[in-house]
Tab-separated table of C-alpha atoms and ligand atoms in Angstrom:
chain	number	residue	atom	x	y	z
A	5	MET	CA	6.830	23.690	12.822
A	6	ASN	CA	7.729	21.903	15.795
A	7	LEU	CA	9.246	19.447	13.899
A	8	PRO	CA	9.409	15.497	16.200
A	9	ASP	CA	12.701	14.336	16.434
A	10	ILE	CA	13.034	10.783	14.802
A	11	LYS	CA	16.092	9.431	17.973
A	12	GLU	CA	13.583	10.632	19.975
A	13	ALA	CA	10.324	8.535	18.817
A	14	ARG	CA	13.082	5.662	18.151
A	15	LYS	CA	13.777	4.943	22.117
A	16	ARG	CA	10.832	4.167	22.645
A	17	SER	CA	10.879	0.235	24.442
A	18	LYS	CA	9.117	-2.609	23.234
A	19	LYS	CA	7.487	-2.123	26.479
A	20	GLU	CA	5.830	1.042	26.108
A	21	VAL	CA	4.215	0.430	22.700
A	22	GLU	CA	2.719	-2.746	23.653
A	23	HIS	CA	-0.770	-1.605	24.691
A	24	ILE	CA	-1.740	-1.361	21.380
A	25	TYR	CA	-4.493	-2.138	19.079
A	26	LEU	CA	-5.324	-5.164	16.969
A	27	ASP	CA	-8.482	-5.498	18.784
A	28	GLN	CA	-9.462	-1.854	18.772
A	29	HIS	CA	-12.181	-1.207	16.404
A	30	TYR	CA	-12.728	2.286	14.734
A	31	ASP	CA	-15.752	4.343	13.322
A	32	ASN	CA	-15.784	3.784	9.734
A	33	SER	CA	-18.347	6.635	9.146
A	34	THR	CA	-15.494	9.408	11.047
A	35	PHE	CA	-13.900	9.384	7.453
A	36	LYS	CA	-17.143	8.867	4.925
A	37	ASN	CA	-17.387	10.389	1.825
A	38	LYS	CA	-13.509	10.800	2.372
A	39	LYS	CA	-10.790	9.256	-0.241
A	40	TYR	CA	-7.305	7.796	0.315
A	41	PHE	CA	-4.343	7.550	-2.561
A	42	LEU	CA	-2.083	4.600	-1.693
A	43	ARG	CA	1.625	3.964	-3.775
A	44	THR	CA	3.103	1.287	-3.304
A	45	TYR	CA	6.941	0.787	-4.070
A	46	GLY	CA	9.270	-2.072	-3.797
A	47	CYS	CA	9.348	-5.840	-3.234
A	48	GLN	CA	6.110	-8.215	-2.645
A	49	MET	CA	6.416	-7.592	1.494
A	50	ASN	CA	5.325	-3.707	0.355
A	51	VAL	CA	2.507	-4.679	-1.707
A	52	HIS	CA	1.340	-7.127	1.173
A	53	ASP	CA	2.132	-3.904	3.775
A	54	SER	CA	-0.583	-1.655	1.463
A	55	GLU	CA	-3.158	-4.468	1.645
A	56	GLU	CA	-3.076	-4.451	5.496
A	57	ILE	CA	-3.384	-0.303	5.209
A	58	ALA	CA	-5.830	-0.135	3.095
A	59	ALA	CA	-7.922	-2.335	4.906
A	60	ARG	CA	-6.348	-0.269	7.920
A	61	LEU	CA	-7.889	3.192	6.112
A	62	GLU	CA	-11.490	1.340	5.239
A	63	SER	CA	-12.084	1.040	8.883
A	64	LEU	CA	-12.020	4.314	9.255
A	65	GLY	CA	-14.231	5.244	6.500
A	66	PHE	CA	-12.105	6.324	3.417
A	67	LYS	CA	-12.757	4.741	-0.323
A	68	GLU	CA	-9.942	4.210	-2.425
A	69	THR	CA	-8.937	6.854	-5.446
A	70	GLU	CA	-6.780	6.658	-8.032
A	71	GLU	CA	-6.617	10.297	-8.922
A	72	LEU	CA	-4.125	11.903	-6.389
A	73	ASP	CA	-6.095	15.633	-6.727
A	74	ASP	CA	-9.298	13.922	-5.124
A	75	ALA	CA	-7.508	12.399	-1.921
A	76	ASP	CA	-7.962	13.307	1.072
A	77	ILE	CA	-4.971	11.000	2.866
A	78	ILE	CA	-2.118	9.693	0.523
A	79	ILE	CA	0.283	7.266	1.801
A	80	LEU	CA	3.483	6.539	0.162
A	81	ASN	CA	4.813	3.177	1.205
A	82	THR	CA	8.935	3.334	0.398
A	83	CYS	CA	10.992	1.096	-0.353
A	84	ALA	CA	15.026	1.910	0.293
A	85	ILE	CA	16.780	-1.333	-1.022
A	86	ARG	CA	18.401	1.319	-3.929
A	87	GLU	CA	18.880	4.764	-4.095
A	88	ASN	CA	16.957	4.701	-7.878
A	89	ALA	CA	14.012	3.487	-5.121
A	90	HIS	CA	14.870	6.941	-2.735
A	91	ASP	CA	15.137	9.447	-6.196
A	92	LYS	CA	11.104	7.845	-7.240
A	93	LEU	CA	9.972	8.489	-3.826
A	94	TYR	CA	11.513	12.378	-4.360
A	95	GLY	CA	10.109	12.331	-7.927
A	96	PHE	CA	6.943	12.065	-6.860
A	97	LEU	CA	6.655	13.811	-3.620
A	98	GLY	CA	7.189	16.820	-5.437
A	99	ARG	CA	3.226	16.477	-7.012
A	100	CYS	CA	2.168	15.699	-3.439
A	101	LYS	CA	3.389	19.076	-2.594
A	102	HIS	CA	1.365	20.202	-5.641
A	103	ALA	CA	-1.711	18.448	-4.606
A	104	LYS	CA	-1.407	20.079	-1.127
A	105	SER	CA	-0.997	23.209	-2.333
A	106	ILE	CA	-4.343	23.715	-3.365
A	107	ASP	CA	-5.985	21.701	-0.760
A	108	LYS	CA	-4.072	21.862	2.403
A	109	ASN	CA	-6.418	19.746	4.131
A	110	LYS	CA	-4.866	16.613	1.989
A	111	ILE	CA	-2.468	14.525	4.491
A	112	ILE	CA	0.406	13.131	3.512
A	113	GLY	CA	2.206	10.031	5.295
A	114	ILE	CA	5.355	8.482	4.530
A	115	CYS	CA	5.463	5.066	5.573
A	116	GLY	CA	7.916	1.622	4.617
A	117	CYS	CA	11.571	0.782	4.449
A	118	MET	CA	12.216	4.850	3.641
A	119	ALA	CA	10.653	5.841	7.032
A	120	GLN	CA	12.880	3.237	9.354
A	121	GLU	CA	16.121	5.204	7.882
A	122	GLU	CA	16.492	7.746	10.647
A	123	GLY	CA	19.006	10.191	8.873
A	124	VAL	CA	16.494	9.851	5.728
A	125	VAL	CA	13.418	11.004	7.826
A	126	ASN	CA	14.777	13.722	10.091
A	127	GLU	CA	15.765	15.172	6.349
A	128	LEU	CA	12.656	14.429	4.929
A	129	MET	CA	10.236	16.009	7.559
A	130	LYS	CA	12.803	19.245	7.278
A	131	LYS	CA	12.964	19.361	3.587
A	132	HIS	CA	8.767	18.278	3.018
A	133	PRO	CA	7.325	20.327	6.053
A	134	TYR	CA	4.129	19.294	4.145
A	135	VAL	CA	4.281	15.453	5.463
A	136	ASP	CA	2.225	15.084	7.896
A	137	ILE	CA	2.776	11.704	8.888
A	138	VAL	CA	5.979	8.896	8.920
A	139	PHE	CA	5.163	5.616	10.549
A	140	GLY	CA	8.031	2.315	9.640
A	141	THR	CA	7.364	-1.346	8.958
A	142	HIS	CA	7.104	-1.774	12.509
A	143	ASN	CA	3.997	0.609	12.975
A	144	ILE	CA	1.470	0.018	10.784
A	145	HIS	CA	-1.061	-1.396	13.533
A	146	GLU	CA	-0.763	2.424	14.774
A	147	LEU	CA	-2.017	3.863	11.631
A	148	GLN	CA	-5.454	4.314	12.287
A	149	ASP	CA	-4.474	6.359	15.689
A	150	LEU	CA	-1.901	8.354	13.894
A	151	ILE	CA	-4.529	9.713	11.545
A	152	LEU	CA	-6.996	10.159	14.306
A	153	GLU	CA	-4.531	12.219	16.392
A	154	ARG	CA	-2.771	13.846	13.666
A	155	SER	CA	-4.567	17.402	13.396
A	156	LYS	CA	-2.069	18.343	16.255
A	157	LYS	CA	0.973	17.767	15.004
A	158	GLN	CA	3.693	16.615	12.623
A	159	ASN	CA	3.623	12.813	13.704
A	160	ILE	CA	6.405	10.146	13.561
A	161	ARG	CA	5.882	6.478	14.517
A	162	VAL	CA	9.040	4.505	13.635
A	163	TYR	CA	10.531	2.581	16.771
A	164	SER	CA	13.572	1.124	16.433
A	165	CYS	CA	13.174	-2.114	17.979
A	166	GLU	CA	12.065	-5.114	17.018
A	167	GLY	CA	8.627	-5.201	15.388
A	168	ASP	CA	6.277	-7.607	16.851
A	169	VAL	CA	4.474	-10.605	14.970
A	170	TYR	CA	0.328	-9.639	15.205
A	171	GLU	CA	-2.162	-11.997	13.983
A	172	ASN	CA	-5.141	-11.777	12.835
A	173	ILE	CA	-4.427	-8.700	10.868
A	174	GLU	CA	-7.130	-7.631	8.355
A	175	TYR	CA	-6.205	-6.817	4.352
A	176	LYS	CA	-8.029	-5.138	1.510
A	177	ARG	CA	-6.313	-7.843	-0.840
A	178	ASP	CA	-5.439	-6.665	-4.516
A	179	SER	CA	-6.989	-9.884	-5.851
A	180	SER	CA	-9.357	-12.596	-4.979
A	181	VAL	CA	-7.349	-15.375	-6.590
A	182	LYS	CA	-4.120	-15.025	-5.397
A	183	ALA	CA	-2.849	-13.766	-1.664
A	184	TRP	CA	0.509	-13.101	-0.029
A	185	VAL	CA	0.909	-14.826	3.303
A	186	ASN	CA	3.556	-13.821	5.649
A	187	ILE	CA	5.599	-16.913	7.165
A	188	GLN	CA	8.196	-14.561	8.379
A	189	TYR	CA	9.246	-10.660	9.437
A	190	GLY	CA	12.613	-9.190	8.940
A	191	CYS	CA	15.818	-11.315	7.557
A	192	ASP	CA	19.130	-12.289	9.898
A	193	LYS	CA	21.073	-12.938	7.191
A	194	PHE	CA	22.996	-9.411	7.053
A	195	CYS	CA	24.286	-9.278	3.805
A	196	THR	CA	27.279	-6.936	3.833
A	197	TYR	CA	25.324	-4.523	0.735
A	198	CYS	CA	21.602	-5.372	2.248
A	199	ILE	CA	19.571	-2.795	4.563
A	200	VAL	CA	16.800	-4.806	5.208
A	201	PRO	CA	17.974	-6.232	8.259
A	202	TYR	CA	17.916	-2.419	9.813
A	203	THR	CA	14.676	-1.591	7.631
A	204	ARG	CA	12.848	-4.709	8.978
A	205	GLY	CA	14.564	-6.214	11.698
A	206	LYS	CA	15.477	-9.746	12.444
A	207	GLN	CA	13.843	-12.506	11.707
A	208	ARG	CA	10.389	-13.027	13.321
A	209	SER	CA	8.756	-16.105	12.379
A	210	ARG	CA	5.288	-16.681	12.973
A	211	LYS	CA	3.823	-19.641	14.137
A	212	SER	CA	2.590	-22.320	11.680
A	213	LYS	CA	-1.165	-22.638	13.444
A	214	GLU	CA	-1.280	-19.117	12.603
A	215	ILE	CA	-0.120	-19.596	8.975
A	216	ILE	CA	-2.089	-22.671	8.413
A	217	LYS	CA	-5.497	-20.957	9.858
A	218	GLU	CA	-4.899	-18.344	7.243
A	219	VAL	CA	-4.079	-20.486	4.404
A	220	LYS	CA	-7.297	-22.325	5.054
A	221	ASP	CA	-9.252	-19.266	5.895
A	222	LEU	CA	-8.152	-18.474	1.843
A	223	VAL	CA	-9.262	-21.279	0.058
A	224	LYS	CA	-12.502	-21.408	1.948
A	225	LYS	CA	-13.040	-18.144	0.724
A	226	GLY	CA	-11.900	-19.355	-2.749
A	227	TYR	CA	-8.674	-18.510	-3.567
A	228	LYS	CA	-6.581	-20.442	-5.700
A	229	GLU	CA	-2.815	-19.048	-4.830
A	230	VAL	CA	-0.994	-18.712	-1.354
A	231	THR	CA	2.803	-17.379	-1.990
A	232	LEU	CA	4.634	-17.670	1.280
A	233	LEU	CA	6.337	-14.637	1.993
A	234	GLY	CA	10.111	-13.703	3.851
A	235	GLN	CA	13.038	-12.021	3.458
A	236	ASN	CA	14.488	-16.204	3.964
A	237	VAL	CA	11.793	-18.545	3.832
A	238	ASN	CA	14.089	-21.050	4.157
A	239	ALA	CA	15.103	-20.135	7.504
A	240	TYR	CA	11.512	-20.445	8.764
A	241	GLY	CA	11.109	-21.408	12.348
A	242	LYS	CA	14.935	-21.408	13.597
A	243	ASP	CA	14.089	-18.044	15.689
A	244	LEU	CA	10.778	-19.470	17.656
A	245	GLU	CA	11.012	-23.185	20.058
A	246	ASP	CA	9.856	-26.628	19.026
A	247	GLU	CA	8.667	-24.823	14.899
A	248	LEU	CA	8.225	-26.763	11.773
A	249	SER	CA	11.206	-26.425	9.514
A	250	PHE	CA	10.230	-24.585	6.171
A	251	ALA	CA	9.654	-28.404	4.210
A	252	GLU	CA	7.156	-29.626	6.873
A	253	LEU	CA	5.445	-25.881	6.884
A	254	LEU	CA	5.612	-26.475	3.567
A	255	GLN	CA	4.020	-29.780	3.458
A	256	SER	CA	0.916	-28.596	5.877
A	257	VAL	CA	-0.147	-25.795	3.812
A	258	ALA	CA	-0.013	-28.095	0.711
A	259	ASP	CA	-2.206	-30.521	2.344
A	260	THR	CA	-4.785	-27.574	3.179
A	261	GLY	CA	-5.873	-28.449	-0.195
A	262	ILE	CA	-4.789	-25.199	-1.691
A	263	GLU	CA	-4.010	-25.514	-5.438
A	264	ARG	CA	-0.951	-23.469	-6.076
A	265	VAL	CA	1.968	-23.102	-3.801
A	266	ARG	CA	4.495	-20.581	-4.181
A	267	PHE	CA	7.103	-19.065	-1.842
A	268	VAL	CA	9.728	-16.444	-2.269
A	269	THR	CA	12.580	-15.534	-1.347
A	270	SER	CA	14.969	-18.345	-0.873
A	271	HIS	CA	17.953	-18.539	0.217
A	272	PRO	CA	21.085	-20.148	-0.942
A	273	TRP	CA	22.421	-21.345	2.343
A	274	ASP	CA	19.179	-22.730	3.594
A	275	PHE	CA	17.955	-24.740	0.835
A	276	THR	CA	17.397	-28.223	2.153
A	277	ASP	CA	17.117	-31.777	0.610
A	278	ASP	CA	13.837	-32.118	2.770
A	279	MET	CA	12.868	-28.752	1.110
A	280	ILE	CA	13.346	-30.550	-2.593
A	281	ASP	CA	11.490	-33.317	-1.632
A	282	THR	CA	8.709	-31.794	-0.867
A	283	ILE	CA	8.534	-29.236	-3.258
A	284	ALA	CA	9.350	-32.924	-5.845
A	285	LYS	CA	6.470	-34.776	-4.351
A	286	ASN	CA	3.913	-32.268	-3.997
A	287	ASP	CA	1.895	-31.527	-7.289
A	288	ASN	CA	0.520	-27.969	-5.976
A	289	ILE	CA	3.464	-26.582	-4.592
A	290	MET	CA	5.119	-24.913	-7.939
A	291	ASN	CA	7.874	-25.607	-9.620
A	292	TYR	CA	9.180	-22.337	-9.128
A	293	ILE	CA	11.821	-21.666	-7.344
A	294	HIS	CA	13.130	-17.886	-6.944
A	295	LEU	CA	17.654	-18.875	-5.741
A	296	PRO	CA	19.425	-14.931	-5.627
A	297	LEU	CA	22.992	-15.503	-6.530
A	298	GLN	CA	24.253	-11.787	-6.336
A	299	SER	CA	27.795	-12.670	-7.757
A	300	GLY	CA	29.462	-15.835	-9.465
A	301	SER	CA	32.552	-14.528	-7.619
A	302	ASP	CA	33.681	-16.639	-4.670
A	303	ASN	CA	35.667	-13.283	-3.715
A	304	ILE	CA	32.367	-11.116	-4.030
A	305	LEU	CA	30.281	-13.807	-2.413
A	306	LYS	CA	32.516	-13.754	0.746
A	307	ARG	CA	33.342	-10.361	0.570
A	308	MET	CA	28.820	-9.624	0.175
A	309	GLY	CA	28.325	-12.137	3.434
A	310	ARG	CA	26.694	-14.680	1.245
A	311	ARG	CA	27.995	-18.074	3.216
A	312	TYR	CA	28.158	-19.979	-0.276
A	313	THR	CA	31.296	-20.094	-2.886
A	314	LYS	CA	30.076	-20.525	-6.693
A	315	LYS	CA	30.615	-23.917	-6.453
A	316	GLU	CA	27.941	-25.032	-3.806
A	317	TYR	CA	25.435	-22.464	-5.597
A	318	LEU	CA	26.031	-24.427	-8.433
A	319	GLU	CA	26.105	-28.038	-6.519
A	320	LEU	CA	22.415	-26.821	-5.473
A	321	PHE	CA	21.567	-25.395	-8.287
A	322	ASN	CA	21.915	-28.899	-10.224
A	323	LYS	CA	20.211	-30.914	-6.863
A	324	ILE	CA	16.878	-28.836	-7.630
A	325	LYS	CA	17.340	-28.992	-12.088
A	326	ASP	CA	17.488	-32.788	-10.957
A	327	ARG	CA	15.107	-33.413	-8.858
A	328	ILE	CA	11.876	-30.824	-9.346
A	329	GLU	CA	10.243	-32.068	-13.029
A	330	ASP	CA	10.191	-28.682	-15.239
A	331	VAL	CA	11.237	-26.549	-12.330
A	332	ALA	CA	11.764	-23.494	-13.097
A	333	VAL	CA	14.529	-21.005	-11.864
A	334	THR	CA	15.042	-17.045	-11.446
A	335	THR	CA	17.888	-14.823	-9.808
A	336	ASP	CA	18.556	-11.819	-8.529
A	337	ILE	CA	22.515	-10.661	-9.487
A	338	ILE	CA	24.410	-7.837	-8.500
A	339	VAL	CA	27.504	-5.926	-10.649
A	340	GLY	CA	29.474	-3.612	-9.486
A	341	PHE	CA	30.013	-4.235	-5.748
A	342	PRO	CA	33.402	-2.519	-4.697
A	343	ASN	CA	36.199	-4.287	-5.912
A	344	GLU	CA	34.525	-6.759	-8.465
A	345	THR	CA	37.316	-7.210	-11.399
A	346	GLU	CA	36.598	-8.559	-14.722
A	347	GLU	CA	37.170	-11.791	-13.715
A	348	ASP	CA	34.559	-11.917	-11.172
A	349	PHE	CA	32.037	-10.410	-13.288
A	350	ASN	CA	33.290	-12.996	-15.871
A	351	ASP	CA	32.686	-15.884	-12.887
A	352	THR	CA	29.194	-13.797	-12.893
A	353	LEU	CA	28.280	-14.871	-16.672
A	354	ASP	CA	29.721	-18.020	-16.463
A	355	VAL	CA	26.869	-19.043	-13.503
A	356	VAL	CA	24.378	-17.737	-15.967
A	357	ASN	CA	26.054	-19.473	-18.915
A	358	THR	CA	25.516	-22.719	-16.501
A	359	CYS	CA	22.519	-21.721	-14.410
A	360	LYS	CA	20.629	-20.655	-18.502
A	361	TYR	CA	17.300	-19.124	-15.841
A	362	ASP	CA	14.090	-18.658	-17.083
A	363	SER	CA	14.513	-14.770	-15.961
A	364	ALA	CA	16.555	-12.744	-13.247
A	365	PHE	CA	16.876	-9.285	-11.760
A	366	THR	CA	19.472	-7.400	-12.439
A	367	PHE	CA	20.495	-4.607	-10.404
A	368	ILE	CA	23.751	-2.232	-9.710
A	369	TYR	CA	24.858	-1.564	-6.475
A	370	SER	CA	24.048	0.714	-4.870
A	371	PRO	CA	25.427	1.692	-1.275
A	372	ARG	CA	22.887	2.104	1.909
A	373	GLU	CA	24.424	4.307	4.691
A	374	GLY	CA	24.666	1.801	7.883
A	375	THR	CA	25.570	-1.677	6.450
A	376	PRO	CA	28.810	-2.764	6.166
A	377	ALA	CA	29.304	-2.789	2.217
A	378	ALA	CA	29.222	1.550	2.573
A	379	LYS	CA	32.480	1.236	4.514
A	380	MET	CA	33.620	0.234	0.862
A	381	GLU	CA	35.263	2.075	-0.998
A	382	ASP	CA	32.715	2.143	-4.817
A	383	ASN	CA	35.477	2.219	-6.537
A	384	ILE	CA	33.941	1.011	-9.536
A	385	ASP	CA	33.189	3.840	-12.017
A	386	MET	CA	29.770	4.429	-13.291
A	387	LYS	CA	30.497	3.939	-16.969
A	388	THR	CA	31.836	0.013	-16.198
A	389	LYS	CA	29.105	-0.669	-13.936
A	390	GLU	CA	26.095	0.566	-16.813
A	391	GLU	CA	28.588	-1.587	-19.349
A	392	ARG	CA	28.105	-4.946	-16.872
A	393	LEU	CA	24.929	-4.350	-16.827
A	394	GLN	CA	23.832	-4.141	-20.115
A	395	LYS	CA	26.143	-7.571	-20.865
A	396	LEU	CA	24.574	-9.399	-18.237
A	397	ASN	CA	20.970	-7.944	-19.367
A	398	GLU	CA	21.437	-9.399	-22.863
A	399	LEU	CA	22.621	-12.163	-22.087
A	400	VAL	CA	19.909	-13.197	-19.236
A	401	ASN	CA	16.967	-12.212	-21.833
A	402	LYS	CA	18.553	-14.819	-24.719
A	403	TYR	CA	17.947	-17.989	-21.996
A	404	SER	CA	14.964	-16.252	-20.683
A	405	LEU	CA	13.714	-16.317	-24.195
A	406	GLU	CA	15.763	-20.003	-25.042
A	407	ASN	CA	13.280	-21.177	-22.222
A	408	ASN	CA	10.744	-19.406	-23.021
A	409	LYS	CA	10.830	-20.552	-26.777
A	410	LYS	CA	10.777	-24.082	-25.695
A	411	LEU	CA	7.249	-24.013	-24.781
A	412	GLU	CA	5.812	-22.783	-27.791
A	413	GLY	CA	3.295	-25.651	-28.974
A	414	LYS	CA	3.222	-26.835	-25.566
A	415	ILE	CA	0.002	-26.851	-23.477
A	416	VAL	CA	0.055	-25.808	-19.987
A	417	LYS	CA	-1.203	-24.908	-16.879
A	418	VAL	CA	-2.575	-21.502	-16.296
A	419	LEU	CA	-4.329	-19.994	-13.230
A	420	VAL	CA	-6.565	-16.616	-14.763
A	421	GLU	CA	-6.039	-13.825	-13.180
A	422	GLY	CA	-7.853	-10.979	-14.703
A	423	THR	CA	-8.085	-9.059	-18.295
A	424	SER	CA	-4.834	-8.078	-19.811
A	425	GLU	CA	-3.144	-4.787	-20.891
A	426	LYS	CA	-3.126	-7.008	-24.329
A	427	GLY	CA	-6.139	-6.715	-26.172
A	428	GLU	CA	-9.484	-6.448	-25.046
A	429	ASN	CA	-10.396	-9.771	-25.855
A	430	LYS	CA	-7.564	-11.215	-23.592
A	431	VAL	CA	-7.155	-12.577	-19.972
A	432	PHE	CA	-3.795	-12.700	-18.240
A	433	GLY	CA	-2.168	-15.084	-16.023
A	434	TYR	CA	0.920	-17.305	-14.866
A	435	THR	CA	1.766	-20.962	-15.210
A	436	GLU	CA	2.990	-23.357	-12.671
A	437	THR	CA	6.606	-22.155	-13.745
A	438	MET	CA	5.252	-18.444	-12.965
A	439	LYS	CA	4.793	-17.482	-16.805
A	440	LEU	CA	3.012	-14.219	-17.305
A	441	VAL	CA	0.628	-15.454	-20.775
A	442	ASN	CA	-1.422	-13.574	-22.224
A	443	VAL	CA	-4.449	-15.846	-23.249
A	444	SER	CA	-7.084	-15.013	-26.003
A	445	ASN	CA	-10.453	-17.138	-25.442
A	446	ALA	CA	-10.766	-16.910	-22.358
A	447	LYS	CA	-12.938	-13.907	-21.200
A	448	GLU	CA	-15.565	-15.860	-18.607
A	449	ASP	CA	-12.049	-17.858	-16.927
A	450	ILE	CA	-11.247	-15.576	-14.575
A	451	GLY	CA	-10.669	-17.106	-11.156
A	452	LYS	CA	-9.657	-20.804	-12.440
A	453	ILE	CA	-6.844	-22.903	-13.790
A	454	ILE	CA	-6.811	-23.831	-17.841
A	455	ASP	CA	-5.218	-25.440	-19.897
A	456	VAL	CA	-3.556	-23.038	-22.642
A	457	LYS	CA	-1.768	-23.384	-25.982
A	458	ILE	CA	1.039	-21.333	-26.283
A	459	THR	CA	1.559	-19.608	-29.513
A	460	ASP	CA	4.188	-17.165	-29.151
A	461	ALA	CA	6.855	-16.958	-26.890
A	462	LYS	CA	8.890	-13.351	-25.874
A	463	SER	CA	11.803	-13.033	-23.522
A	464	PHE	CA	8.989	-11.546	-20.748
A	465	SER	CA	5.730	-13.228	-21.903
A	466	LEU	CA	4.019	-15.666	-23.939
A	467	ASP	CA	1.002	-15.788	-25.695
A	468	GLY	CA	-1.868	-18.588	-25.795
A	469	GLU	CA	-5.150	-19.641	-26.371
A	470	LYS	CA	-7.195	-21.773	-24.194
A	471	CYS	CA	-7.700	-25.332	-25.166
A	472	LYS	CA	-10.946	-26.631	-26.011
B	22	5AD	N1	21.974	-2.471	-4.236
B	22	5AD	C1	22.003	-3.529	-5.324
B	22	5AD	N2	21.187	-4.136	-4.971
B	22	5AD	C2	20.628	-4.698	-4.088
B	22	5AD	N3	20.049	-5.972	-3.658
B	22	5AD	C3	19.988	-5.906	-2.237
B	22	5AD	N4	20.568	-4.595	-1.776
B	22	5AD	C4	21.429	-4.325	-2.896
B	22	5AD	C5	22.082	-2.729	-2.818
B	22	5AD	N5	22.565	-2.101	-1.870
B	22	5AD	C6	18.923	-6.474	-4.428
B	22	5AD	C7	19.512	-7.730	-4.050
B	22	5AD	C8	18.578	-8.490	-3.549
B	22	5AD	C9	17.568	-8.143	-4.327
B	22	5AD	C10	15.747	-7.947	-3.833
B	22	5AD	O1	17.583	-6.434	-4.813
B	22	5AD	O2	20.184	-8.856	-5.200
B	22	5AD	O3	18.300	-10.020	-3.469
B	23	SF4	FE1	18.831	-8.730	1.873
B	23	SF4	FE2	20.551	-11.112	2.231
B	23	SF4	FE3	18.668	-10.684	4.099
B	23	SF4	FE4	18.053	-10.905	1.610
B	23	SF4	S1	19.079	-12.706	2.800
B	23	SF4	S2	17.058	-10.181	2.496
B	23	SF4	S3	20.057	-9.846	0.412
B	23	SF4	S4	19.846	-9.530	4.297
């Protein structure tokens, strides 16, 4: 097989890819009776990209299947943030290979963040020659063409140039109740451990006019909740001239009348007082903030390139807690960053003890090729990393439970999303503060915001009953 070279593929300039594609219409009978299987790894950004991928596959006539063996095309939307994300993909590729050995006509495609990693893709195409197409995070809009062309050869579309910001994208949204809305792509922060600025490119904000148009359209379609999506939403608009600030954008989105507005992810660095005031004064902006800490040690924060100190983080945290009523705050924390001493780790525990987060995503540091931290000696042994993670998790879970327990007996508003896995008569939804609730007696209420009395609280979810 003649392997295309990703180096060549990436050399194409933005000019060469400008001809494309959004207003192109495809014949949805081309792959009539054919099926697609789509698996998504990683963050909300990937989940939302998969909604676009699904719409593009359906524009060619494919219908979704959850059975690998039934699928005529398998698309794996990958994540690169930590090594275990890679491992998961390789594990699943074995199953795809087997499925293709039974049906040679199956098309296997890989996209997402791993597809943007040059070394990985070259290796992947060589070791897994049954993979037919690879497309990067900036090339999703070319998917239909890739599929139509693909019978000719193994094909890669991965551009290292900045992706464009496209508008009027069609999505096959997973939910008819809540929707993701991209407000910016990429990230300029270049935290030293993070691969995202390399796989998703520098920050590009969408125009606020287009964002508001999309939200208004979602309101018209009956959506109750939007989540504004970006790697660093508070820096929204800084890359554009005469654009709204994030606080102003939040206000404009709230003014559309949508019942719930959420946003992820905030970097502590750009979190302004205006943002806090806007969240505090609008009932339809949810009192829930994800505020990644990463480490509580000034030494480590500096080496991570986070641009704030423990003291500054805590000042911001306290301001948020003081000004936004009943706000819930969650975080991300990495343990075992190069040179992290016991004292550094204790600083992290100290912040957790002070902030008593509603919940936290905790990770063992994983060197990513091409990032500045990957050049630092990864000098903390795995046993120490695992011990620190376990100690941290115990603390985090203790506070999650404590915070959740405070809700027992209280009445909270829940947007009901669908039937629950926790029993036939149960539905599930989220509180304003983003806590998962399994609710009984509310089967008729999917898509509605209802009052729920919390009957039992656990670390990761709540049980409740619909109020009569
Ligand atoms: N190793 C471990 N965790 C990481 N994250 C990002 N990069 C790495 C890495 N190299 C974590 C950060 C980030 C979250 C999405 O993933 O905590 O906030
Ligand atoms: Fe990665 Fe830092 Fe950007 Fe978050 S802010 S995506 S951790 S570089």
